[in-house]
Amino acid sequence: MTLIDYLSTILLIAGALFFLAGTLGLLRFPDIYTRLHALTKADNVGLGLIVIGLALQSESLASAGKLILIWLLVMFAGASVSNLIASGALQRGIRLWKR
Amino acid sequence: MIWSTIISRGIQYSALWWILADGNLTSWWIGVPAVLFAVITSVILFPPATNLRWFEILKFIPFFLFRSLLGGIDVARRAFHPNLPIAPNLIEYPLLLPPGLPQVLMINIASLLPGTLITELNQSVLRVHVLDSQKDFLTELISVEQRVARIFGISLDTSLK
C-alpha cells in the first residue's frame, strides 16, 4: 500500500463513522427538527470525506471532478430538502422537543 | 455585461461537460450544442443581473468547508454522547440581506453549519432551529450573513443586532 492508499483508507473509515453518527442521531434524537440536524450535517461531512478518499484513488482528473460534483449536488439537495421538511413540519404544527 | 456572463457561463458549462464525459474528445459533438443550449436557457431563466464577487466566493469556500466540518463533528459528538447533550430552541433572526438569491444562499448555507437549521423564511425573518440554545449561534449567523453579503457586493449594517 502506498501513502495515498493509507490516506484514502483513513478518509473512508472516518466518512463511514460520520454516516454512523448521522444514523445514530436519527434514531436517538427526540423530534423531527433535531433529527434533521443529525442527518444533514453528519451525512454531508461523511459524504465529503468518502468523496475525497475516493477521488484520491481516481485515475483521471475528470472522474475526481465527477465525484466532487456529486458531493456538491447532494449538499445542495440535503440543505434544501431539510429546509422544506422543517418548514412543512412547522406548518403542520409539530411542536419541537425541549429539555 | 451580457457577453461577459455568456462567456463565463460557457466556460463553466464546458468544464462541467468535460467532467461528465470523462474528458472524451469525440463527445464534444454532443457537448458543444448541449453547452450552447444550457447557456441560452440559463440566461433566460437566471438573467445576469447580479454581479458576483469571485474573489469573495474563493475566500468563502475554506470558511464554509471548515465550519461545516465542525457542524458534522458537533452533531456526531452529541449523537454518540450517552447523555444526549442537546437543548433545542426555535429563535427568530431578522435578515438584512435582500430577498432573492442572497437569502436563498444564506438559508442553504446556514443549515449545514454547526447547530443551526433554518425552518422558515417569512418576510425576511428567519426562524432558526438551534440544537443547543446555550451556544453562541448569533455570532455564527451574523458572520455568515456578512460573508454572503460580500459575495453579492452588498454592505450590511449589523450594528442593530
Coordinates of C-alpha atoms in Angstrom, one line a residue:
Chain A
M1 CA 0.0 0.0 0.0
T2 CA 1.2 3.5 -0.8
L3 CA 0.8 6.6 1.3
I4 CA -2.2 7.6 -0.9
D5 CA -3.8 4.3 -0.2
Y6 CA -3.4 4.8 3.6
L7 CA -4.7 8.3 3.4
S8 CA -7.8 7.3 1.4
T9 CA -8.4 4.3 3.8
I10 CA -8.4 6.7 6.8
L11 CA -10.7 9.1 5.0
L12 CA -13.2 6.4 4.0
I13 CA -13.3 5.0 7.6
A14 CA -13.8 8.5 9.0
G15 CA -16.6 9.1 6.5
A16 CA -18.3 5.9 7.4
L17 CA -18.1 7.0 11.1
F18 CA -19.9 10.2 10.3
F19 CA -22.6 8.2 8.5
L20 CA -22.9 6.1 11.6
A21 CA -23.3 9.2 13.7
G22 CA -26.0 10.6 11.4
T23 CA -27.9 7.3 11.6
L24 CA -27.4 7.2 15.4
G25 CA -28.7 10.7 15.7
L26 CA -31.7 9.8 13.5
L27 CA -32.6 7.0 16.0
R28 CA -31.7 8.8 19.3
F29 CA -32.7 12.4 18.8
P30 CA -36.2 13.2 20.1
D31 CA -38.0 15.1 17.4
I32 CA -38.1 15.8 13.6
Y33 CA -36.0 19.0 13.9
T34 CA -33.2 17.6 15.9
R35 CA -33.1 14.5 13.6
L36 CA -32.7 16.8 10.6
H37 CA -29.7 18.4 12.3
A38 CA -28.1 14.9 12.6
L39 CA -28.9 13.8 9.0
T40 CA -27.9 17.0 7.1
K41 CA -24.7 17.9 8.9
A42 CA -23.2 14.5 9.8
D43 CA -24.0 12.9 6.4
N44 CA -22.7 15.9 4.5
V45 CA -19.4 15.6 6.2
G46 CA -19.4 11.8 5.9
L47 CA -20.0 12.0 2.1
G48 CA -17.4 14.7 1.8
L49 CA -14.7 12.5 3.4
I50 CA -15.7 9.5 1.3
V51 CA -15.6 11.6 -1.9
I52 CA -12.1 12.9 -1.1
G53 CA -11.0 9.4 -0.2
L54 CA -12.3 8.0 -3.5
A55 CA -11.0 11.0 -5.5
L56 CA -7.5 10.2 -4.3
Q57 CA -7.9 6.8 -6.0
S58 CA -9.4 8.0 -9.3
E59 CA -7.5 7.6 -12.5
S60 CA -8.3 10.9 -14.1
L61 CA -9.0 14.5 -13.1
A62 CA -12.4 14.3 -14.8
S63 CA -13.6 11.4 -12.6
A64 CA -12.3 13.1 -9.5
G65 CA -14.3 16.1 -10.6
K66 CA -17.4 14.0 -11.1
L67 CA -17.2 12.7 -7.5
I68 CA -16.9 16.3 -6.2
L69 CA -19.8 17.3 -8.4
I70 CA -21.9 14.5 -6.8
W71 CA -21.0 15.9 -3.4
L72 CA -22.0 19.4 -4.3
L73 CA -25.4 18.2 -5.7
V74 CA -26.0 16.1 -2.6
M75 CA -25.1 19.1 -0.3
F76 CA -27.5 21.4 -2.1
A77 CA -30.2 18.8 -2.1
G78 CA -29.7 18.0 1.5
A79 CA -29.8 21.6 2.7
S80 CA -32.9 22.5 0.6
V81 CA -34.8 19.3 1.4
S82 CA -34.1 19.6 5.2
N83 CA -35.3 23.2 5.0
L84 CA -38.5 22.0 3.2
I85 CA -39.2 19.2 5.7
A86 CA -38.6 21.6 8.6
S87 CA -40.9 24.3 7.3
G88 CA -43.5 21.6 6.4
A89 CA -43.3 20.3 10.0
L90 CA -43.8 23.8 11.4
Q91 CA -46.8 24.5 9.2
R92 CA -48.4 21.3 10.4
G93 CA -47.9 22.5 13.9
I94 CA -45.4 19.8 15.0
R95 CA -44.1 21.1 18.3
L96 CA -40.4 21.0 19.0
W97 CA -38.9 18.9 21.8
K98 CA -37.4 21.0 24.6
R99 CA -35.4 19.9 27.6
Chain B
M1 CA -22.2 42.8 -19.3
I2 CA -24.4 40.2 -21.1
W3 CA -21.4 39.0 -23.1
S4 CA -19.2 38.6 -20.1
T5 CA -21.9 36.5 -18.5
I6 CA -22.4 34.3 -21.6
I7 CA -18.6 33.7 -21.9
S8 CA -18.1 32.9 -18.2
R9 CA -21.1 30.6 -18.1
G10 CA -20.0 29.0 -21.4
I11 CA -16.6 28.2 -19.7
Q12 CA -18.3 26.8 -16.6
Y13 CA -20.7 24.6 -18.5
S14 CA -17.9 23.4 -20.8
A15 CA -15.9 22.4 -17.7
L16 CA -19.0 20.6 -16.5
W17 CA -19.3 18.7 -19.8
W18 CA -15.7 17.8 -19.7
I19 CA -16.2 16.3 -16.2
L20 CA -19.3 14.4 -17.2
A21 CA -17.8 13.0 -20.4
D22 CA -14.6 11.9 -18.7
G23 CA -12.5 14.2 -21.0
N24 CA -13.6 12.2 -24.0
L25 CA -12.8 14.3 -27.1
T26 CA -15.3 12.8 -29.5
S27 CA -18.1 13.6 -27.0
W28 CA -17.9 17.3 -27.9
W29 CA -20.1 16.6 -31.0
I30 CA -22.9 16.5 -28.5
G31 CA -21.2 18.6 -25.8
V32 CA -20.9 21.8 -27.8
P33 CA -24.6 22.0 -28.7
A34 CA -25.5 21.0 -25.1
V35 CA -23.4 23.8 -23.6
L36 CA -24.9 26.3 -26.1
F37 CA -28.4 25.3 -25.2
A38 CA -27.6 25.4 -21.4
V39 CA -26.1 28.9 -21.7
I40 CA -29.2 30.2 -23.6
T41 CA -31.6 28.5 -21.1
S42 CA -29.7 29.8 -18.1
V43 CA -29.6 33.4 -19.4
I44 CA -33.4 33.3 -19.9
L45 CA -34.1 31.7 -16.5
F46 CA -31.5 33.4 -14.5
P47 CA -30.7 36.8 -16.1
P48 CA -27.3 38.3 -15.4
A49 CA -28.5 41.0 -13.0
T50 CA -26.4 40.0 -10.0
N51 CA -22.7 40.8 -10.0
L52 CA -20.9 38.1 -8.1
R53 CA -17.6 38.8 -6.5
W54 CA -15.5 35.7 -7.4
F55 CA -12.7 36.6 -5.0
E56 CA -15.2 36.6 -2.1
I57 CA -16.5 33.2 -3.3
L58 CA -13.0 31.8 -3.2
K59 CA -12.5 33.2 0.3
F60 CA -15.8 31.7 1.4
I61 CA -15.1 28.1 0.3
P62 CA -12.5 27.3 3.0
F63 CA -14.6 29.1 5.7
F64 CA -17.6 27.0 4.6
L65 CA -15.7 23.7 4.4
F66 CA -14.2 24.2 7.9
R67 CA -17.4 25.3 9.5
S68 CA -19.5 22.5 8.0
L69 CA -16.8 20.0 9.2
L70 CA -17.2 21.5 12.7
G71 CA -21.0 21.2 12.2
G72 CA -20.7 17.5 11.5
I73 CA -18.3 16.8 14.4
D74 CA -20.5 18.8 16.8
V75 CA -23.7 16.8 15.9
A76 CA -21.8 13.5 15.8
R77 CA -20.4 14.1 19.3
R78 CA -23.9 14.8 20.6
A79 CA -25.3 11.7 18.9
F80 CA -22.7 9.5 20.4
H81 CA -22.7 11.0 23.8
P82 CA -24.6 8.8 26.4
N83 CA -26.5 11.8 28.0
L84 CA -27.6 13.3 24.6
P85 CA -26.4 16.9 25.4
I86 CA -28.9 18.9 23.4
A87 CA -31.1 21.8 24.4
P88 CA -33.1 22.8 21.3
N89 CA -35.0 26.0 20.8
L90 CA -36.6 28.0 18.0
I91 CA -35.3 31.5 17.5
E92 CA -36.0 34.4 15.1
Y93 CA -33.3 36.1 13.2
P94 CA -34.2 39.1 11.1
L95 CA -32.3 39.1 7.8
L96 CA -30.7 42.3 6.4
L97 CA -29.9 40.5 3.1
P98 CA -32.3 41.5 0.2
P99 CA -34.8 38.8 -1.0
G100 CA -33.9 36.5 -3.8
L101 CA -30.7 34.7 -4.4
P102 CA -28.8 36.2 -1.4
Q103 CA -31.5 35.0 1.1
V104 CA -31.7 31.5 -0.6
L105 CA -27.9 31.1 -0.4
M106 CA -28.0 32.2 3.3
I107 CA -30.7 29.6 4.1
N108 CA -28.9 26.7 2.4
I109 CA -25.5 27.5 4.0
A110 CA -26.8 28.1 7.5
S111 CA -28.5 24.7 7.6
L112 CA -25.1 23.0 7.1
L113 CA -23.3 25.0 9.8
P114 CA -22.9 23.9 13.5
G115 CA -26.1 23.9 15.5
T116 CA -28.4 25.8 13.2
L117 CA -31.2 24.6 11.0
I118 CA -33.3 27.1 9.0
T119 CA -37.0 26.1 9.3
E120 CA -38.8 29.1 7.8
L121 CA -38.4 32.4 6.0
N122 CA -41.2 34.8 6.4
Q123 CA -40.9 38.5 5.3
S124 CA -37.1 38.5 5.7
V125 CA -37.3 36.9 9.2
L126 CA -35.6 33.5 9.5
R127 CA -36.9 31.0 12.0
V128 CA -33.9 29.0 13.1
H129 CA -34.0 25.8 15.0
V130 CA -30.9 25.7 17.2
L131 CA -29.6 22.4 18.6
D132 CA -28.1 23.9 21.8
S133 CA -29.6 27.2 22.9
Q134 CA -26.7 27.8 25.2
K135 CA -24.3 28.1 22.3
D136 CA -23.4 31.4 20.6
F137 CA -25.3 30.9 17.4
L138 CA -25.9 34.6 16.8
T139 CA -22.3 35.4 16.1
E140 CA -22.2 32.5 13.6
L141 CA -25.3 33.7 11.8
I142 CA -24.1 37.3 11.6
S143 CA -20.7 36.2 10.2
V144 CA -22.3 34.0 7.6
E145 CA -24.7 36.8 6.6
Q146 CA -21.9 39.3 6.2
R147 CA -19.9 36.9 4.1
V148 CA -22.9 36.2 1.8
A149 CA -23.4 40.0 1.5
R150 CA -19.8 40.4 0.4
I151 CA -20.3 37.8 -2.3
F152 CA -23.1 39.9 -3.8
G153 CA -21.2 43.2 -3.1
I154 CA -23.8 44.4 -0.5
S155 CA -22.8 46.2 2.6
L156 CA -24.9 45.5 5.8
D157 CA -25.3 47.5 8.9
T158 CA -25.3 44.8 11.6
S159 CA -24.8 47.2 14.5
L160 CA -28.5 46.9 15.3
K161 CA -28.2 43.2 16.2

